[in-house]
mmCIF file of C-alpha atoms and ligand atoms in Angstrom:
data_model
loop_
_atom_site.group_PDB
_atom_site.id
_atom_site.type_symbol
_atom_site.label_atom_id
_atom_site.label_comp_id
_atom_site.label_asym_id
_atom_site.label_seq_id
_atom_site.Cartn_x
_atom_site.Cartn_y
_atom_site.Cartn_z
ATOM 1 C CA UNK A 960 -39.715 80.170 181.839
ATOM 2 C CA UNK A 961 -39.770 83.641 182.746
ATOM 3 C CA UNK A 962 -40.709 86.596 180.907
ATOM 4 C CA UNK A 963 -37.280 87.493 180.532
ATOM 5 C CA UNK A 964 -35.737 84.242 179.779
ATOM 6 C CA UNK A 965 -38.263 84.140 177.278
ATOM 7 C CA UNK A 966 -37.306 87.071 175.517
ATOM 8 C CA UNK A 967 -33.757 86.264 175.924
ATOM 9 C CA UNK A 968 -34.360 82.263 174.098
ATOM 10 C CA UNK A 969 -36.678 84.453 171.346
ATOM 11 C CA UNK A 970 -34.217 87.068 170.705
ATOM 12 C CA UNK A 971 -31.186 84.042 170.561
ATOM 13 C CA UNK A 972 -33.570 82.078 168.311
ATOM 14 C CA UNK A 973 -34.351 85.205 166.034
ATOM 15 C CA UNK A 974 -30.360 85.984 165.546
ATOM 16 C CA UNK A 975 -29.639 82.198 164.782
ATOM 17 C CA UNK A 976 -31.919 82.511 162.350
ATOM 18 C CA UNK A 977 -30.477 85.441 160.784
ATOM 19 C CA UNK A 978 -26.823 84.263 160.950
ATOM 20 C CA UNK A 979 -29.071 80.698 159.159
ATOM 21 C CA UNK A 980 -30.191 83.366 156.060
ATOM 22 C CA UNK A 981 -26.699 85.390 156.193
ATOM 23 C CA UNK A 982 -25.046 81.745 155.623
ATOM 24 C CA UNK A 983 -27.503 80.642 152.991
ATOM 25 C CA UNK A 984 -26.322 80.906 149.632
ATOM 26 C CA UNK A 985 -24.188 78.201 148.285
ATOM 27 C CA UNK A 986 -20.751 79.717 147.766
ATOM 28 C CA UNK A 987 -20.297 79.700 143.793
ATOM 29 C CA UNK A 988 -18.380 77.000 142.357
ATOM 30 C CA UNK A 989 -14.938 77.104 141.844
ATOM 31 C CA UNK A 990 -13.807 79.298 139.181
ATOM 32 C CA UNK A 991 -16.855 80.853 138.630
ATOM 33 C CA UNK A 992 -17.390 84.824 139.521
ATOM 34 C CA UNK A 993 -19.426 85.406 143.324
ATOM 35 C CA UNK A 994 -20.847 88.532 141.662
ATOM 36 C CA UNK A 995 -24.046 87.821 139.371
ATOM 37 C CA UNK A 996 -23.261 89.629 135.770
ATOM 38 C CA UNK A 997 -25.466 88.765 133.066
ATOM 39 C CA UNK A 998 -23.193 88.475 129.816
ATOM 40 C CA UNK A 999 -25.819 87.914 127.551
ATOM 41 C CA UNK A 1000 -27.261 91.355 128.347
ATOM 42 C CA UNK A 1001 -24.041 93.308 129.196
ATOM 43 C CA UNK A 1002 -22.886 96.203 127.079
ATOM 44 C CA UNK A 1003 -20.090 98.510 126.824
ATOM 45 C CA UNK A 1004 -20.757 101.924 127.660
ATOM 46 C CA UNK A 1005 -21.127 104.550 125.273
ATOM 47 C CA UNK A 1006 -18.773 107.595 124.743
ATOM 48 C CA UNK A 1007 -21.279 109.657 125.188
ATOM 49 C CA UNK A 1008 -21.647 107.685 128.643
ATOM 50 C CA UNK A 1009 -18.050 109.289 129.839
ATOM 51 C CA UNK A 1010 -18.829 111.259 132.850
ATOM 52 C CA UNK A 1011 -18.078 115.378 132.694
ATOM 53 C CA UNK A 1012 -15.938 114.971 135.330
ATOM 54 C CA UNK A 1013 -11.854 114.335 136.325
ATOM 55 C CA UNK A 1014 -12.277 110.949 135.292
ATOM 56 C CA UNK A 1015 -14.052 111.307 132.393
ATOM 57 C CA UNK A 1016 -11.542 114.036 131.394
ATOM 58 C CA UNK A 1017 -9.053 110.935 131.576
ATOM 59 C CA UNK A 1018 -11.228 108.583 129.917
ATOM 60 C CA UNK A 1019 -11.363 110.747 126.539
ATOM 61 C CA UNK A 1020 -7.607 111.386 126.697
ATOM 62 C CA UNK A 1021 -7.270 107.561 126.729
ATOM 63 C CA UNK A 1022 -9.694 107.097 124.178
ATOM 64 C CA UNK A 1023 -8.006 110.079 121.987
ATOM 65 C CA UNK A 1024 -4.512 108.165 122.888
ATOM 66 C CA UNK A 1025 -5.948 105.099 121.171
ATOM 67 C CA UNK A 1026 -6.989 107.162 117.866
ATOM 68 C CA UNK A 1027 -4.334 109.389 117.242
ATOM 69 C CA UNK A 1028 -1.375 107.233 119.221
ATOM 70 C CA UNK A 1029 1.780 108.501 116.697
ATOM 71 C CA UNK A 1030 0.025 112.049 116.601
ATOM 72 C CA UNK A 1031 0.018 111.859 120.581
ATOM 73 C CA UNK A 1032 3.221 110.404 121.188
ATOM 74 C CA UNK A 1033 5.685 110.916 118.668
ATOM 75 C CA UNK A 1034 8.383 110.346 121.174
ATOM 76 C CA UNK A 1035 7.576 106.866 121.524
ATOM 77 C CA UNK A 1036 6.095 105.619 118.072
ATOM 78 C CA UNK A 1037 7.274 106.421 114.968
ATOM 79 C CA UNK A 1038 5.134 103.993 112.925
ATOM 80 C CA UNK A 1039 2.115 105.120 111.388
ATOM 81 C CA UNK A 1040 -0.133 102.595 113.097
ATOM 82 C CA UNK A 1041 -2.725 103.191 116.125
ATOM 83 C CA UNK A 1042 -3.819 101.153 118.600
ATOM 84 C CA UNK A 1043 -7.408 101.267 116.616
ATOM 85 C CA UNK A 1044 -5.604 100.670 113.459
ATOM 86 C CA UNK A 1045 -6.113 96.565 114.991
ATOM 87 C CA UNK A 1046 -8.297 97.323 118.029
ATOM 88 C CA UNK A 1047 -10.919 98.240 115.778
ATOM 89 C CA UNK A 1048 -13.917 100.681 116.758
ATOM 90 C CA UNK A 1049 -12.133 101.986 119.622
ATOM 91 C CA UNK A 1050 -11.393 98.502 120.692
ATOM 92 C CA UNK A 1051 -14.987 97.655 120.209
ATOM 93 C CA UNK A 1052 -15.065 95.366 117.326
ATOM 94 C CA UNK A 1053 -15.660 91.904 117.874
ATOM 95 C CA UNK A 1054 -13.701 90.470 115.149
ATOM 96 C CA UNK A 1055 -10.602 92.965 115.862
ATOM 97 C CA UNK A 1056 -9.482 91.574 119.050
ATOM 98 C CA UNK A 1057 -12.203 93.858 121.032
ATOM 99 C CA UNK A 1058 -10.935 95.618 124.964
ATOM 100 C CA UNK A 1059 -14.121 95.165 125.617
ATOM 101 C CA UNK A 1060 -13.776 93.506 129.662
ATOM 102 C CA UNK A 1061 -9.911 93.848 129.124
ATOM 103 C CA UNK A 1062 -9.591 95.671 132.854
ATOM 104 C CA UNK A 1063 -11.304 92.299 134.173
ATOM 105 C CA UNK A 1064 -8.624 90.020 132.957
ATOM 106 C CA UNK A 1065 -5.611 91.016 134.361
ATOM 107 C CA UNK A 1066 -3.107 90.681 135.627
ATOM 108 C CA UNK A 1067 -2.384 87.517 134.048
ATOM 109 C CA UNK A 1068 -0.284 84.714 133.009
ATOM 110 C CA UNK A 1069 1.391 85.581 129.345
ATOM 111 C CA UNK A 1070 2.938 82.398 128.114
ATOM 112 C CA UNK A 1071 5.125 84.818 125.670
ATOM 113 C CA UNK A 1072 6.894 86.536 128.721
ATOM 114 C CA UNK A 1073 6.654 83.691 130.752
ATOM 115 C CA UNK A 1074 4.951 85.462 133.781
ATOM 116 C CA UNK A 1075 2.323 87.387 135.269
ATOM 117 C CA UNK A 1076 1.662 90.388 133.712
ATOM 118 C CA UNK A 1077 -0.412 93.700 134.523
ATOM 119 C CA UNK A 1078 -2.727 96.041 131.907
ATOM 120 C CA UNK A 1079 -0.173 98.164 131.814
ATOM 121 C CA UNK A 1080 2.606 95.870 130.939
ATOM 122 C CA UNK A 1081 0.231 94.355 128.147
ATOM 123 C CA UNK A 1082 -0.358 97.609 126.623
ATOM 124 C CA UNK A 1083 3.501 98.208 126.852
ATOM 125 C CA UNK A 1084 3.750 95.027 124.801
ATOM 126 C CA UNK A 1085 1.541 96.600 121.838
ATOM 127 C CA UNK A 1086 3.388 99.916 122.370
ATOM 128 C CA UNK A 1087 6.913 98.216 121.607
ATOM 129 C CA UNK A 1088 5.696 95.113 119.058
ATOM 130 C CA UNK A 1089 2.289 96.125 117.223
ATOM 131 C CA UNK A 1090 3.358 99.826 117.308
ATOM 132 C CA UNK A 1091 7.449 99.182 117.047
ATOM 133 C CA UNK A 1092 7.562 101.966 119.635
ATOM 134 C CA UNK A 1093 8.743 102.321 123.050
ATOM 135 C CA UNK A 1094 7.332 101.793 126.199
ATOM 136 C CA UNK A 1095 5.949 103.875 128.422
ATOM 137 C CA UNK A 1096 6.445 104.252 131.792
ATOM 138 C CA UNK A 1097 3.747 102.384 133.987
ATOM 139 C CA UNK A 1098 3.159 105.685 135.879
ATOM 140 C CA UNK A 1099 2.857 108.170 133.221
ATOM 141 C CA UNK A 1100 -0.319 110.177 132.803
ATOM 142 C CA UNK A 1101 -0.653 108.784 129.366
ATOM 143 C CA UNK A 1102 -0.664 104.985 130.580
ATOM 144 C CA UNK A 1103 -3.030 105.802 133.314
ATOM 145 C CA UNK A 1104 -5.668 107.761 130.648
ATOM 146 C CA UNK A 1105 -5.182 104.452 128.241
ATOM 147 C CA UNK A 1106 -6.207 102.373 131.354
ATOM 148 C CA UNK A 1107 -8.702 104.529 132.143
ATOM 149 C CA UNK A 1108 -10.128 103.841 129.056
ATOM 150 C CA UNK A 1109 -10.083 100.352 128.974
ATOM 151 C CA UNK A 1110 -11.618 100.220 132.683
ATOM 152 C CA UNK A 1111 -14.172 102.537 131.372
ATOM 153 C CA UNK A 1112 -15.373 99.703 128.366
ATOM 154 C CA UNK A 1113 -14.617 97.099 130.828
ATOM 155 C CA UNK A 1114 -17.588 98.536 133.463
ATOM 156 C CA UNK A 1115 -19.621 95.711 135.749
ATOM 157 C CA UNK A 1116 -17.365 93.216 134.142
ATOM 158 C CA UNK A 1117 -16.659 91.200 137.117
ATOM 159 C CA UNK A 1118 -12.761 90.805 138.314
ATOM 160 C CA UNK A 1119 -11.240 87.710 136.802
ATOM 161 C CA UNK A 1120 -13.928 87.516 134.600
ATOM 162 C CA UNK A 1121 -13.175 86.641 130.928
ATOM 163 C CA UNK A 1122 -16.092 87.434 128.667
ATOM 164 C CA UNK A 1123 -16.855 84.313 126.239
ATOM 165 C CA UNK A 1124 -17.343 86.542 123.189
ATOM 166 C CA UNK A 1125 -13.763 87.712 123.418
ATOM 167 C CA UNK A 1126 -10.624 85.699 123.194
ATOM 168 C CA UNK A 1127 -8.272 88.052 121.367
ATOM 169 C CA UNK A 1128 -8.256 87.084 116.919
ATOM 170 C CA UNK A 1129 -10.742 84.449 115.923
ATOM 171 C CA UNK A 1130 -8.376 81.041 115.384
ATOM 172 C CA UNK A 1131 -9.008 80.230 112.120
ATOM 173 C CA UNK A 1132 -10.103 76.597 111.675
ATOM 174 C CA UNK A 1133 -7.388 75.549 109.501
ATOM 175 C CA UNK A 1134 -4.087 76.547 108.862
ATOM 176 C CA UNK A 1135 -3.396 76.534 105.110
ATOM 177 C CA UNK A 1136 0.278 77.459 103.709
ATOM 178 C CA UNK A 1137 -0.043 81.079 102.130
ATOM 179 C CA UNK A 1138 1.211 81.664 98.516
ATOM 180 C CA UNK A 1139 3.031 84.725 98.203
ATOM 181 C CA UNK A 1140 2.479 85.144 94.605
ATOM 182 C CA UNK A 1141 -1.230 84.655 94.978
ATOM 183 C CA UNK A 1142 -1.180 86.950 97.617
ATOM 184 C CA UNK A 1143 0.614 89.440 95.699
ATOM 185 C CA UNK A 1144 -1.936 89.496 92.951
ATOM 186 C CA UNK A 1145 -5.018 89.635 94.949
ATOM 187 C CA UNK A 1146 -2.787 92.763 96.911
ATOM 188 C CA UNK A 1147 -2.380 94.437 93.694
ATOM 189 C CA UNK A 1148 -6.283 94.495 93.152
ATOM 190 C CA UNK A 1149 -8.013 94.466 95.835
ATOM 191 C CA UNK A 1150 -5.896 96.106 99.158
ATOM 192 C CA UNK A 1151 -3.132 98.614 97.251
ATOM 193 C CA UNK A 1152 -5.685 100.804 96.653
ATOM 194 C CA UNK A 1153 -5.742 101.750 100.244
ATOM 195 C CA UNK A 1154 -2.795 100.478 101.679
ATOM 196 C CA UNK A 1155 -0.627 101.771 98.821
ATOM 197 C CA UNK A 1156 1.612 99.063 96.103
ATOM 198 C CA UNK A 1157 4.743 99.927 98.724
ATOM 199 C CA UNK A 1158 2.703 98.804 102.108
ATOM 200 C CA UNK A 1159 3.114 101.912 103.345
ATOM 201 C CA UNK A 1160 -0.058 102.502 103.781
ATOM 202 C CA UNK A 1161 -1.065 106.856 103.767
ATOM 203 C CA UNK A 1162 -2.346 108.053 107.437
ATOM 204 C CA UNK A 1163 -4.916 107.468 108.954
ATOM 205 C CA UNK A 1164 -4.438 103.894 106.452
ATOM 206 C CA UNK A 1165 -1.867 102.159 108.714
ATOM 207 C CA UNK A 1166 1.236 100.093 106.504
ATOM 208 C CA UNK A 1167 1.556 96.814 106.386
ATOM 209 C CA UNK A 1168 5.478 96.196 105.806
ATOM 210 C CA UNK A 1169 8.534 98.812 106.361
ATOM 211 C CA UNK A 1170 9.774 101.086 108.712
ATOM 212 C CA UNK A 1171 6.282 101.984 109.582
ATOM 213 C CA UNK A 1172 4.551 99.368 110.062
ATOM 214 C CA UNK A 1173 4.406 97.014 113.272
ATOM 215 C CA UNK A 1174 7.581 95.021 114.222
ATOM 216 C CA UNK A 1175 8.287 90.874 113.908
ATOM 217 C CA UNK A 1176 7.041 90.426 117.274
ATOM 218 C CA UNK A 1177 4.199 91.881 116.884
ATOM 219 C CA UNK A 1178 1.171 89.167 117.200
ATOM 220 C CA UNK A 1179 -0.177 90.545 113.229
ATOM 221 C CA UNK A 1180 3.549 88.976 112.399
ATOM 222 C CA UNK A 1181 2.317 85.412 112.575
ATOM 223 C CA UNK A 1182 0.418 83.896 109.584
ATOM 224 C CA UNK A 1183 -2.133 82.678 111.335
ATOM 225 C CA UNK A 1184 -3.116 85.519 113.524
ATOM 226 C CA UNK A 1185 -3.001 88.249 110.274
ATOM 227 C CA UNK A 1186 -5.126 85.969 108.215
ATOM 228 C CA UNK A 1187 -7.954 85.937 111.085
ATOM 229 C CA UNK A 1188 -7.601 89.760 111.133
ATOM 230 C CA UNK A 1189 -7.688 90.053 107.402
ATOM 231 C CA UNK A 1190 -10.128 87.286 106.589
ATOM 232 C CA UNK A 1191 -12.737 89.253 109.342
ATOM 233 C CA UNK A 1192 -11.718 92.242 108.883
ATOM 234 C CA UNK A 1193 -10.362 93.653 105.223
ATOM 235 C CA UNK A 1194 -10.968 94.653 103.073
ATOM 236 C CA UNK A 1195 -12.417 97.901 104.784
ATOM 237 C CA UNK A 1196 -14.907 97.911 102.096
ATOM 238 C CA UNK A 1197 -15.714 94.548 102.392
ATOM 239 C CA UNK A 1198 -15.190 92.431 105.145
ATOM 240 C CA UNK A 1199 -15.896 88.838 104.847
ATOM 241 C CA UNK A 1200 -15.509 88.467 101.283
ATOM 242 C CA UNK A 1201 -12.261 86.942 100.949
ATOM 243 C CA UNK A 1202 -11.748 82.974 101.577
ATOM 244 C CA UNK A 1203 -9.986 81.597 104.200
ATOM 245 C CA UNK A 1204 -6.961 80.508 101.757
ATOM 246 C CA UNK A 1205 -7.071 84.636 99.907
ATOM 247 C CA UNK A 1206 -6.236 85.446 103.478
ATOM 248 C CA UNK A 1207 -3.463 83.296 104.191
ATOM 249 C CA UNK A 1208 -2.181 84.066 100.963
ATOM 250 C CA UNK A 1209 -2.350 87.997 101.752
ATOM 251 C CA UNK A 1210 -0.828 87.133 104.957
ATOM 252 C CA UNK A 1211 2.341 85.328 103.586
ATOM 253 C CA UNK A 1212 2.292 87.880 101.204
ATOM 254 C CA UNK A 1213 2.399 90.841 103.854
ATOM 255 C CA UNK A 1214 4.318 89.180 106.025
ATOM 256 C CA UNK A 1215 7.601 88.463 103.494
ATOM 257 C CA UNK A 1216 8.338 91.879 103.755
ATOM 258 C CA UNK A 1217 11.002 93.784 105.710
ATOM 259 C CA UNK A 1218 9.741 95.288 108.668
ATOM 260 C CA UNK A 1219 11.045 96.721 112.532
ATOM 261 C CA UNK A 1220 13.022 94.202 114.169
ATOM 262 C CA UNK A 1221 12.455 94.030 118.102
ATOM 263 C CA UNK A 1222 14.976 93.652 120.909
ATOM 264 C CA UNK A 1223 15.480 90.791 123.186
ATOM 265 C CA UNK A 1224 12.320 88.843 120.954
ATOM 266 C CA UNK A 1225 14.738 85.574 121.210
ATOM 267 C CA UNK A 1226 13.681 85.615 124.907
ATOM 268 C CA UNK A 1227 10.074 85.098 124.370
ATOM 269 C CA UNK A 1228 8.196 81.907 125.701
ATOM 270 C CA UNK A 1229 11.216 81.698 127.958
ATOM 271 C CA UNK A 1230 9.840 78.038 128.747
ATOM 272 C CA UNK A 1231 9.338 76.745 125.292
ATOM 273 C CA UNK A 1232 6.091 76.028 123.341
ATOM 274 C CA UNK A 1233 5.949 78.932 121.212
ATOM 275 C CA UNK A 1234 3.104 78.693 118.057
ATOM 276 C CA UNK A 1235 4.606 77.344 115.153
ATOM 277 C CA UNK A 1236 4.563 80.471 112.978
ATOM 278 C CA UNK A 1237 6.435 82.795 115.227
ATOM 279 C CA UNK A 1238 8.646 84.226 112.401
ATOM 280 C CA UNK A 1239 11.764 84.527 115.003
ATOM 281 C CA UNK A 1240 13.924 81.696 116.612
ATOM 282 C CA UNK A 1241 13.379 81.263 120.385
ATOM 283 C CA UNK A 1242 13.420 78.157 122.931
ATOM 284 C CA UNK A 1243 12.941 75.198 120.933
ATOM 285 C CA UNK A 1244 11.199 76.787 118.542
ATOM 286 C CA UNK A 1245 12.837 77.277 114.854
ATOM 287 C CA UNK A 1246 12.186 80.845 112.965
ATOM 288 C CA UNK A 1247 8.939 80.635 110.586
ATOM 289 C CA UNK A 1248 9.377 82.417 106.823
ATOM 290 C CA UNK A 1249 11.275 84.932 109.019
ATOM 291 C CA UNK A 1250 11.233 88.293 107.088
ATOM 292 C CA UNK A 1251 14.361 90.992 106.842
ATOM 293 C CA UNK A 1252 14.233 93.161 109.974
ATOM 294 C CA UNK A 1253 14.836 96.859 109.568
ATOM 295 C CA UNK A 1254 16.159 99.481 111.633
ATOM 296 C CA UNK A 1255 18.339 98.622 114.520
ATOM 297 C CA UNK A 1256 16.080 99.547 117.598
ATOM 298 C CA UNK A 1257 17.253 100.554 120.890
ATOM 299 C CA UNK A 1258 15.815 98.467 123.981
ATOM 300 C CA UNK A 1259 12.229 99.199 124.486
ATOM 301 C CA UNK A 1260 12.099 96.968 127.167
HETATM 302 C C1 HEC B 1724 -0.740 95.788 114.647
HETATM 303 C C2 HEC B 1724 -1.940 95.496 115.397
HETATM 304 C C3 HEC B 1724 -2.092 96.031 116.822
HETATM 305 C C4 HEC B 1724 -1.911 97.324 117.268
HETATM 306 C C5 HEC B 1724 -1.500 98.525 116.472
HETATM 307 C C6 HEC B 1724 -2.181 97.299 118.692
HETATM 308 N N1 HEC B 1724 -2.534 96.042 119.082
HETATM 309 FE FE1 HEC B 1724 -3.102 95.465 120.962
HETATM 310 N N2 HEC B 1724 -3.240 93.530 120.312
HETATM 311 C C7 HEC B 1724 -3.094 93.107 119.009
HETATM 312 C C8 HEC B 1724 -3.320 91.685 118.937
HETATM 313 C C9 HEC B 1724 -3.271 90.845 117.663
HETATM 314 C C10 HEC B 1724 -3.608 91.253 120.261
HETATM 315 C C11 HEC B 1724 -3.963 89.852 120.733
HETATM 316 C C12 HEC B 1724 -2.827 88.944 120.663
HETATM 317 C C13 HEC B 1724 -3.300 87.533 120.576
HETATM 318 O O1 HEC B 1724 -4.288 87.170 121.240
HETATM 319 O O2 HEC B 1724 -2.688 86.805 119.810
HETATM 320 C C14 HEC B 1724 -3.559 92.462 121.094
HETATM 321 C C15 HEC B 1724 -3.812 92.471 122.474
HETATM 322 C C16 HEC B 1724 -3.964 93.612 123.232
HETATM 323 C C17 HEC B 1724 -4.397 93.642 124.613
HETATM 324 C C18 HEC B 1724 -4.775 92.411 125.445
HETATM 325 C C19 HEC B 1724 -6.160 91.973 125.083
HETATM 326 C C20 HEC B 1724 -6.676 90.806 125.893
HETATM 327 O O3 HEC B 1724 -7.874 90.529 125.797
HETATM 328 O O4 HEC B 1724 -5.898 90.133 126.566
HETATM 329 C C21 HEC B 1724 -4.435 94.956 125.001
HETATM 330 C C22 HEC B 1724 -4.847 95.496 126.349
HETATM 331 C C23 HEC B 1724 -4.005 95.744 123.862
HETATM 332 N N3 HEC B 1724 -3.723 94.901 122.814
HETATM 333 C C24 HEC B 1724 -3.920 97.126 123.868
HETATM 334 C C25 HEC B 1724 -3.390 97.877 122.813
HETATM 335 C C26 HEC B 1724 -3.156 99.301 122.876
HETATM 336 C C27 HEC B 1724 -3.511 100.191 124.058
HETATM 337 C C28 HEC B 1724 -2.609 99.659 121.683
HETATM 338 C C29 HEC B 1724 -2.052 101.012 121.292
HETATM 339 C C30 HEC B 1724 -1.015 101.523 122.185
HETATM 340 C C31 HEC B 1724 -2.550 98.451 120.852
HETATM 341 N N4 HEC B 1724 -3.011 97.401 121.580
HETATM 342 C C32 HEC B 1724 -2.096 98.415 119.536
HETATM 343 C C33 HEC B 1724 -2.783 93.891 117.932
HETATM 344 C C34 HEC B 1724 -2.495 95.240 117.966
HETATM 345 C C1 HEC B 1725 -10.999 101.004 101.914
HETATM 346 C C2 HEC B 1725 -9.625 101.026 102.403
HETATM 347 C C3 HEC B 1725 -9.003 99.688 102.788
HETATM 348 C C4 HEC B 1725 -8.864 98.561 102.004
HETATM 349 C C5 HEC B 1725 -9.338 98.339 100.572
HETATM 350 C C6 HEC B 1725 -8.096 97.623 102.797
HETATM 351 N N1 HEC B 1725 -7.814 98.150 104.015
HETATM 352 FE FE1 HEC B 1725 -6.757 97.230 105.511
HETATM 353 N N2 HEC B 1725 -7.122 98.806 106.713
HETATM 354 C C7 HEC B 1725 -7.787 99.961 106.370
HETATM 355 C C8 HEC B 1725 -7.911 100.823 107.520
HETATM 356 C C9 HEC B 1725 -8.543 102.214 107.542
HETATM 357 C C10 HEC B 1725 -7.313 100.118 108.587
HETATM 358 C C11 HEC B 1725 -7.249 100.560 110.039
HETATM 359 C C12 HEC B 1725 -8.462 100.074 110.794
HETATM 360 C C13 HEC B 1725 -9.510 101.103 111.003
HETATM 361 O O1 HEC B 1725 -9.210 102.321 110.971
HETATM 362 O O2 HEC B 1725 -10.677 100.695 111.187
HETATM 363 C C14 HEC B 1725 -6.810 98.862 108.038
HETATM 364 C C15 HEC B 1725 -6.120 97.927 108.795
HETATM 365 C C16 HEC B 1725 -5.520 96.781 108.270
HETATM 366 C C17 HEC B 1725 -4.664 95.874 108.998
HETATM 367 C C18 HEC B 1725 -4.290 95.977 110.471
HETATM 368 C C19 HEC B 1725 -3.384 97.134 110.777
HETATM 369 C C20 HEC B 1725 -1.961 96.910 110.377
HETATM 370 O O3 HEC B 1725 -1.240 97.898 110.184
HETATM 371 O O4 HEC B 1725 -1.541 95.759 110.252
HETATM 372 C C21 HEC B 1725 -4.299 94.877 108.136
HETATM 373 C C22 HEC B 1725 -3.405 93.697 108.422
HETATM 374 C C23 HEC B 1725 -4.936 95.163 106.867
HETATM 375 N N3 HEC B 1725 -5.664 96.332 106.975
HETATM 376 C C24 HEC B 1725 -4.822 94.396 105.729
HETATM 377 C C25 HEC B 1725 -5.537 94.622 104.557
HETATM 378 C C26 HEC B 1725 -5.558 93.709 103.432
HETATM 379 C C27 HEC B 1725 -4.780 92.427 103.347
HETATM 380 C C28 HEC B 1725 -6.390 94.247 102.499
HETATM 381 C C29 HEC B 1725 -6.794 93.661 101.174
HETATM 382 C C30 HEC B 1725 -7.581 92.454 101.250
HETATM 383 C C31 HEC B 1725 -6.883 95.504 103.030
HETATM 384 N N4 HEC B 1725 -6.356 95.697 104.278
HETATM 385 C C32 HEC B 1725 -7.741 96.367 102.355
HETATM 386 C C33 HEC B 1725 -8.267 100.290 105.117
HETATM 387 C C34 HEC B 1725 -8.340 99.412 104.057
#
C-alpha cells in the first residue's frame, strides 16, 4: 500500500470507529425516558432558587397567583379557596396532590374529558371545578405566570416523565360508606373550629360547603378522593390522626352539603367508566349521594 492509501484506509478505519462509539448505547427501552434523571435524588427548586430575571419575575407572579388566587382574580373566582388551599405548600406537599414534575406530564389523556389535554387546560379545569370559577384564557399573562410556575418546580424532570412519588390523592385502601352523623359530630369538635359550624370556612381557611366553596365537579366532591385529602392532610393541627373510617365519615359529612353546581358536568367521561362516587349522573354512570347545587353558573367552559 502506499503512503497515501494508507492514510486514507487509517483515517476510514478511525471514522468507522467513531460512527461504532456514536452508535453504541442501547436505545432505552420502550417507555422509559432517553435522558438519565435520578428520581431518588431529584428535588424541587427552592423559591429562593427563582432567578432575578424576566422569568423569574413570572415565576413569583405564578407562585403569588397560586396563594392569593380570589385576591388576584376576583373576576374569575368568587370562592374563597386557592389553588394552595388543596395543592398544599405551594403545590409541594406530597400528600396534597403535589405539582411537583406537573410540566413533565402533559399534555395528556384525561379520561374525564375524554381527550388529550394541555397544562393549561388542566389548570382551567381547577379554575372552573375546585375553584367554581371561570376559566381563563390559555394566552393570558396570568395562565402563562401559573405555568411558569409549575415548569419552574417541574425543572430536569424529563418530558413524559411521571415521577413515582406523585400520582395526584393517595387512593385510600378501602372504601368504607361515610356516616353523616358521625361525621357531623367529629366536625363539631375537631374541624369547626377552623373551618367555622357553617363550612364557610374565614380567609385564608378555605369552606368546605356553600357558595364558596369548590363546585360538584370538583375532584374534593367525591368521597373517596376528600377522605384521602382529609385523612393525610386535616386536621391542620394534626394530620394523620384521624382513622380511615373518621375521614370518610367527615367526607360524607362535607360532602351532603349544598355547594356550586357546574355546567355541562353531565358530559364528563364522555365514553363511560366514570368512578363510582361521582356525585352527578353522566354516561352510564348513576349520581352518588348527589348534594343540592347552588347558584346557577354561567358556562365556564
Ligand atoms: C378544592 C381543591 C383544589 C383546588 C382549590 C385546586 N386544585 Fe388542582 N387538583 C385538585 C385535585 C384533587 C387534583 C387531582 C385530581 C385527581 O387526581 O383525582 C388536582 C389536579 C391538578 C393538576 C394536575 C396534577 C397532575 O399531576 O396531573 C394541576 C396542574 C392543578 N390541579 C392545578 C391547580 C391550580 C393551578 C389551581 C388554582 C388555580 C388548583 N389546581 C386548585 C384539587 C384542587
Ligand atoms: C387549624 C385549622 C384547621 C383545622 C382544625 C382543620 N383545617 Fe382543614 N384546612 C385548613 C387550612 C388552613 C386549609 C388550607 C390548606 C393550607 O393553607 O395549607 C385547609 C384545607 C382543607 C381542605 C381542602 C380545601 C377545601 O376547601 O376543600 C379540606 C377538605 C379540609 N381542610 C377539611 C378539614 C376537615 C375535615 C377538618 C377536621 C378533621 C379540618 N379541615 C380541620 C385549616 C384547618
Amino acid at each position: 500500500m502506499s503512503p497515501i492509501s494508507t492514510t486514507l484506509a487509517a483515517v476510514a478505519a478511525a471514522s468507522l470507529v467513531a460512527c461504532t462509539v456514536e452508535r453504541a448505547p442501547a436505545p432505552p427501552p420502550p417507555g422509559s425516558s432517553a435522558v438519565s434523571f435520578d428520581e431518588a435524588a431529584w428535588k424541587p427548586p427552592a423559591e429562593s432558587d427563582i432567578p432575578n430575571d424576566s422569568m423569574g419575575t413570572s415565576i413569583r407572579r405564578g407562585l403569588a397567583l397560586l396563594r392569593f388566587t380570589p385576591e388576584s382574580l376576583p373576576k374569575y373566582v368568587h370562592s374563597n379557596v386557592r389553588c394552595t388551599s388543596c395543592h398544599e405548600n405551594d403545590g409541594l406537599k406530597a400528600t396534597a396532590v403535589p405539582l411537583t414534575g406537573v410540566h413533565a406530564r402533559f399534555p395528556k389523556y384525561n379520561a374525564r374529558s375524554g381527550k388529550v389535554i394541555t397544562l393549561a387546560d388542566r389548570v382551567n379545569f381547577c379554575m372552573t371545578r375546585s375553584l367554581a370559577g371561570a376559566a381563563l384564557p390559555a394566552d393570558s399573562r396570568e395562565m402563562n405566570d401559573m405555568l411558569a410556575y409549575l415548569a419552574f418546580i417541574s425543572r430536569d424532570v424529563p418530558m413524559g416523565r411521571k415521577l413515582s412519588a406523585v400520582d395526584g390523592l393517595i387512593p385510600m385502601k378501602d372504601t368504607l360508606p361515610g356516616d353523616t352523623l358521625r361525621g357531623r359530630q367529629l366536625y363539631a369538635t375537631t374541624c369547626a373550629l377552623c373551618h367555622q359550624a357553617d363550612g364557610a370556612g374565614k380567609s385564608p381557611i378555605p369552606a368546605l360547603w356553600g357558595p364558596q366553596s369548590y363546585s360538584i365537579a370538583a375532584s374534593m366532591a367525591r368521597a373517596e378522593r376528600a377522605a384521602s385529602f382529609i385523612s393525610h392532610n386535616m386536621p391542620q393541627t394534626a394530620p394523620g390522626s384521624l382513622t380511615p373510617q373518621n375521614a370518610f365519615d367527615l367526607a360524607a359529612y362535607i360532602n351532603s352539603h349544598p355547594r356550586p353546581d357546574s355546567p355541562l358536568k353531565e358530559n364528563d367521561w364522555p365514553t363511560g367508566g366514570a368512578p363510582r362516587d361521582v356525585p352527578y349522573a353522566t354516561k352510564g354512570h348513576a349520581a352518588f349521594n348527589p348534594p343540592a347545587r347552588l347558584l346557577p353558573r354561567v358556562s365556564t367552559h
